Amino acid sequence: MVVITGGAGMIGSMIAWHLNTQCNQEDIVIVDDITHESQWQNLVHRQYNTYLDKEQLFDWLYDNEGVTAVIHMGAISATTERDFNKLVDSNIHYSQDLWEWCAINQVPFFYASSAATYGDGNQGYDDASIEKLRPLNGYGYSKHFFDQWVLKQVADNKPCPPSWAGFKFFNVYGPNEYHKERMASVAFHTFNQFSETGTMRLFKGTKAGVEDGMQMRDFVYVKDAAAVLAHFYTTALSGKPTANGIYNIGTGEARSFKDLATNVMKSMGREPDITYIDMPQDLQGKYQYFTEATMQKLRNAGYTKAFYSLEEGVKDYVQNYLLQEDQYC
């Protein structure tokens, strides 16, 4: 029985989708703190044992046996969150408590970190070393702190889960993200803005050398993110040795927001139209102009499956979900 926290979120629900459809597993416990009125839709097509509120999880864990792994995707994921106490409670303390439960009970533990830990990218995007990273916001720092804490537990030979891995997700897009609202992907916003107004608004190039719409990101399709998590989970479950560590999840190829938006509009069967606007004040000085995951460490750990290209992922997302009456995966 696997526990998925954040299981009603985009990545968490897609991990459940992958386990249901690709691994034939229904022995799943979904944990979340649903606040969006429609987010229950992310669970409608899933097969799972039970749903728990995040505050119920630890009581449930202590009363139940047979947990085969904890996949911890639950967190405050808004990069604009200003209440650092909330970030500490949800992204650090809750994660530490889960790690320690898994260590005591010898249960594999896999968790979500973030590419936001890399800050402005001056130190590169190599998952082999994290010591010099300086995140640009409280969310990124909360994820970075937990990464550091995990590595210190290992270095100090403190009790650890038998298998563990953290995943630095780059710009994930795909089905089941509607509830993220402002934090939803540019692919999602492009589809909706273009449908409503006939144009997509992208940021002007506010940094020297960056043209309008040419800010670059490593866009990774959520089905690939789910496949990587499922690979580590099934490897641990099989009894094979796992390569514990912190890994990037991206494609290894940066693409522009202009490329992304253009592909969304073309996948809708329409001529692209883009309008460039000024960057909001609350993002200035806290904005990543370029991200590109170094992927060799993940490949060395044994993950060999090819990732969706931007064109392939966007086409699948738009045509098989966003353009359908039932958009939920």
Short mmCIF file of C-alpha atoms in Angstrom, two decimals:
data_model
loop_
_atom_site.label_atom_id
_atom_site.label_comp_id
_atom_site.label_asym_id
_atom_site.label_seq_id
_atom_site.Cartn_x
_atom_site.Cartn_y
_atom_site.Cartn_z
CA MET A 1 0.00 0.00 0.00
CA VAL A 2 1.52 3.30 -1.12
CA VAL A 3 0.71 6.67 0.46
CA ILE A 4 0.69 9.67 -1.89
CA THR A 5 0.57 13.05 -0.18
CA GLY A 6 -0.60 15.89 -2.39
CA GLY A 7 -2.46 13.14 -4.20
CA ALA A 8 -5.20 15.47 -5.42
CA GLY A 9 -2.65 17.88 -6.88
CA MET A 10 -1.36 17.81 -10.44
CA ILE A 11 1.76 15.68 -9.97
CA GLY A 12 0.33 13.57 -7.16
CA SER A 13 -2.86 12.69 -9.04
CA MET A 14 -0.84 11.88 -12.16
CA ILE A 15 1.40 9.55 -10.12
CA ALA A 16 -1.80 7.80 -9.00
CA TRP A 17 -2.89 7.72 -12.67
CA HIS A 18 0.41 6.11 -13.66
CA LEU A 19 0.22 3.53 -10.88
CA ASN A 20 -3.39 2.69 -11.84
CA THR A 21 -2.91 2.51 -15.59
CA GLN A 22 0.71 1.46 -16.07
CA CYS A 23 1.42 -0.57 -12.92
CA ASN A 24 -2.07 -2.02 -12.27
CA GLN A 25 -1.94 -0.82 -8.67
CA GLU A 26 -5.02 0.35 -6.79
CA ASP A 27 -3.72 -0.16 -3.25
CA ILE A 28 -3.21 3.58 -2.74
CA VAL A 29 -3.97 6.07 0.05
CA ILE A 30 -4.48 9.65 -1.15
CA VAL A 31 -3.59 12.44 1.28
CA ASP A 32 -4.22 16.13 0.64
CA ASP A 33 -5.62 19.42 1.90
CA ILE A 34 -8.12 20.27 -0.82
CA THR A 35 -9.01 23.96 -0.94
CA HIS A 36 -10.15 24.42 -4.57
CA GLU A 37 -13.85 23.68 -5.02
CA SER A 38 -13.30 21.54 -8.13
CA GLN A 39 -10.11 19.72 -7.11
CA TRP A 40 -12.01 16.55 -6.22
CA GLN A 41 -12.27 16.08 -9.98
CA ASN A 42 -8.61 14.99 -9.98
CA LEU A 43 -9.67 11.89 -8.05
CA VAL A 44 -12.81 10.90 -9.99
CA HIS A 45 -11.01 8.60 -12.43
CA ARG A 46 -8.58 7.14 -9.88
CA GLN A 47 -8.81 3.83 -8.07
CA TYR A 48 -7.58 4.08 -4.45
CA ASN A 49 -8.37 2.79 -0.97
CA THR A 50 -9.12 5.93 0.97
CA TYR A 51 -8.67 9.70 1.13
CA LEU A 52 -7.19 11.42 4.20
CA ASP A 53 -6.83 15.05 5.12
CA LYS A 54 -3.16 15.90 5.71
CA GLU A 55 -3.83 16.37 9.43
CA GLN A 56 -5.18 12.80 9.69
CA LEU A 57 -2.15 11.12 8.14
CA PHE A 58 0.09 10.52 11.15
CA ASP A 59 -2.70 9.06 13.30
CA TRP A 60 -3.56 6.79 10.38
CA LEU A 61 0.07 5.73 9.91
CA TYR A 62 0.43 4.72 13.53
CA ASP A 63 -2.78 2.65 13.34
CA ASN A 64 -2.07 0.88 10.05
CA GLU A 65 0.52 -1.57 8.79
CA GLY A 66 1.54 -2.59 5.31
CA VAL A 67 2.67 0.78 3.93
CA THR A 68 5.13 -0.03 1.13
CA ALA A 69 6.23 3.55 0.39
CA VAL A 70 5.44 7.21 1.00
CA ILE A 71 5.46 9.45 -2.07
CA HIS A 72 5.43 12.95 -0.60
CA MET A 73 4.22 15.53 -3.13
CA GLY A 74 2.17 17.61 -0.70
CA ALA A 75 3.39 21.15 -0.02
CA ILE A 76 2.64 24.82 -0.34
CA SER A 77 3.79 25.22 -3.94
CA ALA A 78 3.09 28.92 -4.56
CA THR A 79 6.37 30.71 -5.28
CA THR A 80 4.64 33.94 -4.18
CA GLU A 81 3.75 32.69 -0.66
CA ARG A 82 4.86 35.39 1.79
CA ASP A 83 4.00 33.73 5.10
CA PHE A 84 7.26 31.95 5.87
CA ASN A 85 5.82 30.33 9.00
CA LYS A 86 3.34 28.47 6.81
CA LEU A 87 6.17 27.33 4.53
CA VAL A 88 8.18 26.09 7.51
CA ASP A 89 5.23 24.15 8.90
CA SER A 90 4.07 22.57 5.63
CA ASN A 91 7.26 22.24 3.58
CA ILE A 92 9.85 21.56 6.28
CA HIS A 93 8.40 20.24 9.55
CA TYR A 94 5.74 18.03 7.94
CA SER A 95 8.35 16.60 5.56
CA GLN A 96 10.80 15.96 8.41
CA ASP A 97 8.12 14.13 10.38
CA LEU A 98 7.34 11.89 7.39
CA TRP A 99 11.03 11.18 6.77
CA GLU A 100 11.51 10.18 10.41
CA TRP A 101 8.43 7.92 10.38
CA CYS A 102 9.75 6.22 7.23
CA ALA A 103 13.21 5.85 8.80
CA ILE A 104 11.82 4.27 11.97
CA ASN A 105 9.51 1.93 10.06
CA GLN A 106 11.96 1.25 7.19
CA VAL A 107 9.59 2.43 4.49
CA PRO A 108 10.87 3.94 1.20
CA PHE A 109 10.40 7.71 0.98
CA PHE A 110 10.28 9.81 -2.19
CA TYR A 111 9.62 13.54 -2.07
CA ALA A 112 9.21 16.66 -4.17
CA SER A 113 11.93 19.26 -4.18
CA SER A 114 11.94 22.02 -6.81
CA ALA A 115 14.04 23.75 -9.44
CA ALA A 116 13.21 26.93 -7.49
CA THR A 117 16.08 25.88 -5.20
CA TYR A 118 18.52 26.90 -7.95
CA GLY A 119 17.69 30.59 -7.60
CA ASP A 120 18.88 32.78 -10.46
CA GLY A 121 20.91 29.94 -11.94
CA ASN A 122 24.34 31.50 -11.35
CA GLN A 123 25.46 28.20 -9.80
CA GLY A 124 24.07 26.18 -12.69
CA TYR A 125 21.44 23.44 -12.58
CA ASP A 126 23.53 20.45 -11.61
CA ASP A 127 21.85 18.11 -9.11
CA ALA A 128 25.23 16.71 -8.04
CA SER A 129 25.86 19.62 -5.66
CA ILE A 130 23.51 21.94 -3.75
CA GLU A 131 25.73 23.65 -1.15
CA LYS A 132 26.06 27.03 -2.88
CA LEU A 133 22.47 27.45 -4.06
CA ARG A 134 20.59 30.64 -3.18
CA PRO A 135 16.83 30.48 -3.87
CA LEU A 136 15.01 33.67 -4.85
CA ASN A 137 11.90 33.20 -2.68
CA GLY A 138 10.67 31.61 0.54
CA TYR A 139 9.14 28.63 -1.25
CA GLY A 140 12.44 27.80 -2.96
CA TYR A 141 14.30 28.20 0.32
CA SER A 142 11.90 25.88 2.18
CA LYS A 143 12.58 23.16 -0.40
CA HIS A 144 16.32 23.83 -0.31
CA PHE A 145 16.37 23.65 3.48
CA PHE A 146 14.73 20.23 3.45
CA ASP A 147 17.16 18.97 0.79
CA GLN A 148 20.06 20.09 2.99
CA TRP A 149 18.49 18.53 6.07
CA VAL A 150 18.05 15.18 4.30
CA LEU A 151 21.67 15.12 3.13
CA LYS A 152 22.84 15.94 6.66
CA GLN A 153 20.81 13.03 8.08
CA VAL A 154 22.61 10.75 5.64
CA ALA A 155 26.05 12.27 6.24
CA ASP A 156 25.64 11.99 10.03
CA ASN A 157 24.59 8.32 9.76
CA LYS A 158 21.24 9.02 11.37
CA PRO A 159 18.32 6.65 10.76
CA CYS A 160 17.15 6.91 7.14
CA PRO A 161 14.49 5.25 4.98
CA PRO A 162 15.86 2.14 3.22
CA SER A 163 15.29 3.82 -0.17
CA TRP A 164 14.82 7.54 -0.68
CA ALA A 165 15.03 10.21 -3.35
CA GLY A 166 14.19 13.89 -3.74
CA PHE A 167 13.12 15.31 -7.10
CA LYS A 168 13.78 18.83 -8.28
CA PHE A 169 10.86 19.39 -10.62
CA PHE A 170 11.45 21.95 -13.32
CA ASN A 171 8.49 23.61 -15.13
CA VAL A 172 5.87 20.89 -15.04
CA TYR A 173 2.76 21.25 -17.20
CA GLY A 174 -0.11 18.96 -18.06
CA PRO A 175 -3.51 17.59 -16.99
CA ASN A 176 -5.04 18.27 -13.55
CA GLU A 177 -3.35 21.63 -12.92
CA TYR A 178 -6.40 23.95 -13.25
CA HIS A 179 -6.70 24.33 -9.45
CA LYS A 180 -3.27 25.99 -9.24
CA GLU A 181 -4.77 29.17 -10.70
CA ARG A 182 -2.02 31.79 -11.02
CA MET A 183 0.64 29.11 -10.41
CA ALA A 184 -0.67 26.91 -13.25
CA SER A 185 1.63 26.49 -16.23
CA VAL A 186 1.93 28.93 -19.12
CA ALA A 187 0.57 26.14 -21.33
CA PHE A 188 -2.68 26.14 -19.33
CA HIS A 189 -2.91 29.94 -19.28
CA THR A 190 -2.18 30.15 -23.00
CA PHE A 191 -5.05 27.81 -23.81
CA ASN A 192 -7.52 29.80 -21.71
CA GLN A 193 -6.34 33.31 -22.62
CA PHE A 194 -6.19 32.51 -26.32
CA SER A 195 -9.63 30.85 -26.21
CA GLU A 196 -11.14 33.92 -24.50
CA THR A 197 -9.29 36.84 -26.09
CA GLY A 198 -7.60 35.60 -29.26
CA THR A 199 -4.12 36.43 -27.94
CA MET A 200 -1.65 35.29 -25.28
CA ARG A 201 0.13 37.76 -23.02
CA LEU A 202 3.82 37.05 -22.34
CA PHE A 203 6.38 39.10 -20.45
CA LYS A 204 8.57 41.54 -22.26
CA GLY A 205 12.31 40.93 -22.16
CA THR A 206 13.13 42.99 -19.08
CA LYS A 207 16.71 41.73 -18.77
CA ALA A 208 19.57 42.78 -21.05
CA GLY A 209 19.97 40.35 -23.91
CA VAL A 210 16.55 38.72 -23.41
CA GLU A 211 14.04 39.42 -26.18
CA ASP A 212 10.30 39.54 -25.58
CA GLY A 213 8.94 36.09 -24.76
CA MET A 214 12.39 34.53 -24.90
CA GLN A 215 12.78 33.77 -21.21
CA MET A 216 13.80 30.10 -21.19
CA ARG A 217 12.56 27.19 -19.11
CA ASP A 218 12.98 23.44 -19.02
CA PHE A 219 9.34 22.46 -19.59
CA VAL A 220 8.60 18.87 -18.56
CA TYR A 221 5.34 17.05 -19.20
CA VAL A 222 3.64 15.79 -16.04
CA LYS A 223 3.35 12.26 -17.44
CA ASP A 224 7.16 12.11 -17.48
CA ALA A 225 7.34 13.37 -13.90
CA ALA A 226 4.91 10.64 -12.84
CA ALA A 227 6.86 7.99 -14.76
CA VAL A 228 10.11 8.87 -12.98
CA LEU A 229 8.47 8.63 -9.54
CA ALA A 230 6.85 5.33 -10.47
CA HIS A 231 10.21 3.98 -11.63
CA PHE A 232 11.86 4.70 -8.28
CA TYR A 233 8.86 3.33 -6.39
CA THR A 234 8.61 0.08 -8.35
CA THR A 235 12.39 -0.42 -8.18
CA ALA A 236 12.28 -0.11 -4.39
CA LEU A 237 9.26 -2.41 -4.21
CA SER A 238 11.02 -5.08 -6.28
CA GLY A 239 13.84 -5.29 -3.76
CA LYS A 240 16.44 -4.10 -6.24
CA PRO A 241 19.00 -1.59 -4.93
CA THR A 242 18.00 2.02 -5.55
CA ALA A 243 20.30 4.96 -6.13
CA ASN A 244 19.40 7.22 -3.22
CA GLY A 245 19.88 10.93 -3.85
CA ILE A 246 18.42 14.18 -5.15
CA TYR A 247 17.56 14.29 -8.84
CA ASN A 248 16.47 16.82 -11.43
CA ILE A 249 13.28 16.11 -13.33
CA GLY A 250 13.33 18.07 -16.57
CA THR A 251 14.06 17.33 -20.20
CA GLY A 252 17.59 18.76 -20.31
CA GLU A 253 16.54 21.21 -23.03
CA ALA A 254 15.50 24.81 -22.30
CA ARG A 255 12.77 26.28 -24.52
CA SER A 256 11.28 29.76 -24.63
CA PHE A 257 7.84 30.78 -23.38
CA LYS A 258 7.24 31.94 -26.94
CA ASP A 259 7.86 28.37 -28.16
CA LEU A 260 5.49 26.97 -25.55
CA ALA A 261 2.69 29.43 -26.26
CA THR A 262 3.06 29.04 -30.01
CA ASN A 263 2.82 25.24 -29.76
CA VAL A 264 -0.31 25.48 -27.61
CA MET A 265 -2.05 27.72 -30.13
CA LYS A 266 -1.00 25.56 -33.08
CA SER A 267 -2.25 22.46 -31.25
CA MET A 268 -5.60 24.23 -31.01
CA GLY A 269 -5.60 24.46 -34.80
CA ARG A 270 -5.35 28.26 -34.86
CA GLU A 271 -2.89 30.90 -35.97
CA PRO A 272 -0.73 32.05 -33.01
CA ASP A 273 -1.05 35.59 -31.66
CA ILE A 274 1.12 36.96 -28.79
CA THR A 275 0.96 40.28 -26.92
CA TYR A 276 3.91 41.33 -24.76
CA ILE A 277 3.34 42.97 -21.36
CA ASP A 278 5.45 44.32 -18.47
CA MET A 279 6.47 41.90 -15.72
CA PRO A 280 4.45 42.32 -12.47
CA GLN A 281 6.23 44.18 -9.70
CA ASP A 282 6.06 41.24 -7.27
CA LEU A 283 8.07 39.04 -9.66
CA GLN A 284 10.85 41.49 -10.44
CA GLY A 285 14.10 40.42 -8.82
CA LYS A 286 12.61 36.98 -8.03
CA TYR A 287 12.32 35.66 -11.56
CA GLN A 288 14.32 32.90 -13.23
CA TYR A 289 15.22 33.89 -16.81
CA PHE A 290 16.74 30.52 -17.72
CA THR A 291 16.47 26.99 -16.38
CA GLU A 292 17.80 23.77 -17.88
CA ALA A 293 18.09 20.55 -15.94
CA THR A 294 21.28 18.53 -15.94
CA MET A 295 19.93 15.01 -16.44
CA GLN A 296 22.99 12.75 -16.33
CA LYS A 297 22.57 11.83 -12.67
CA LEU A 298 19.05 10.50 -13.28
CA ARG A 299 20.27 8.54 -16.31
CA ASN A 300 23.14 7.11 -14.28
CA ALA A 301 20.59 5.97 -11.69
CA GLY A 302 19.02 3.73 -14.32
CA TYR A 303 16.14 5.78 -15.74
CA THR A 304 16.39 5.30 -19.50
CA LYS A 305 12.93 6.20 -20.83
CA ALA A 306 12.78 9.09 -23.34
CA PHE A 307 10.98 12.26 -22.29
CA TYR A 308 8.21 13.93 -24.26
CA SER A 309 9.46 16.76 -26.47
CA LEU A 310 7.76 20.13 -25.95
CA GLU A 311 5.81 19.60 -29.17
CA GLU A 312 4.68 16.09 -28.17
CA GLY A 313 3.70 17.01 -24.62
CA VAL A 314 1.79 20.15 -25.59
CA LYS A 315 -0.10 18.33 -28.35
CA ASP A 316 -1.15 15.53 -25.98
CA TYR A 317 -2.18 18.02 -23.28
CA VAL A 318 -4.18 20.30 -25.56
CA GLN A 319 -5.83 17.79 -27.85
CA ASN A 320 -6.50 14.93 -25.41
CA TYR A 321 -7.40 17.02 -22.35
CA LEU A 322 -7.90 20.78 -22.69
CA LEU A 323 -10.02 20.50 -25.84
CA GLN A 324 -12.13 17.70 -24.34
CA GLU A 325 -15.31 18.20 -22.34
CA ASP A 326 -13.83 16.10 -19.52
CA GLN A 327 -10.37 17.66 -19.10
CA TYR A 328 -9.36 15.57 -16.10
CA CYS A 329 -6.94 12.68 -16.38
#
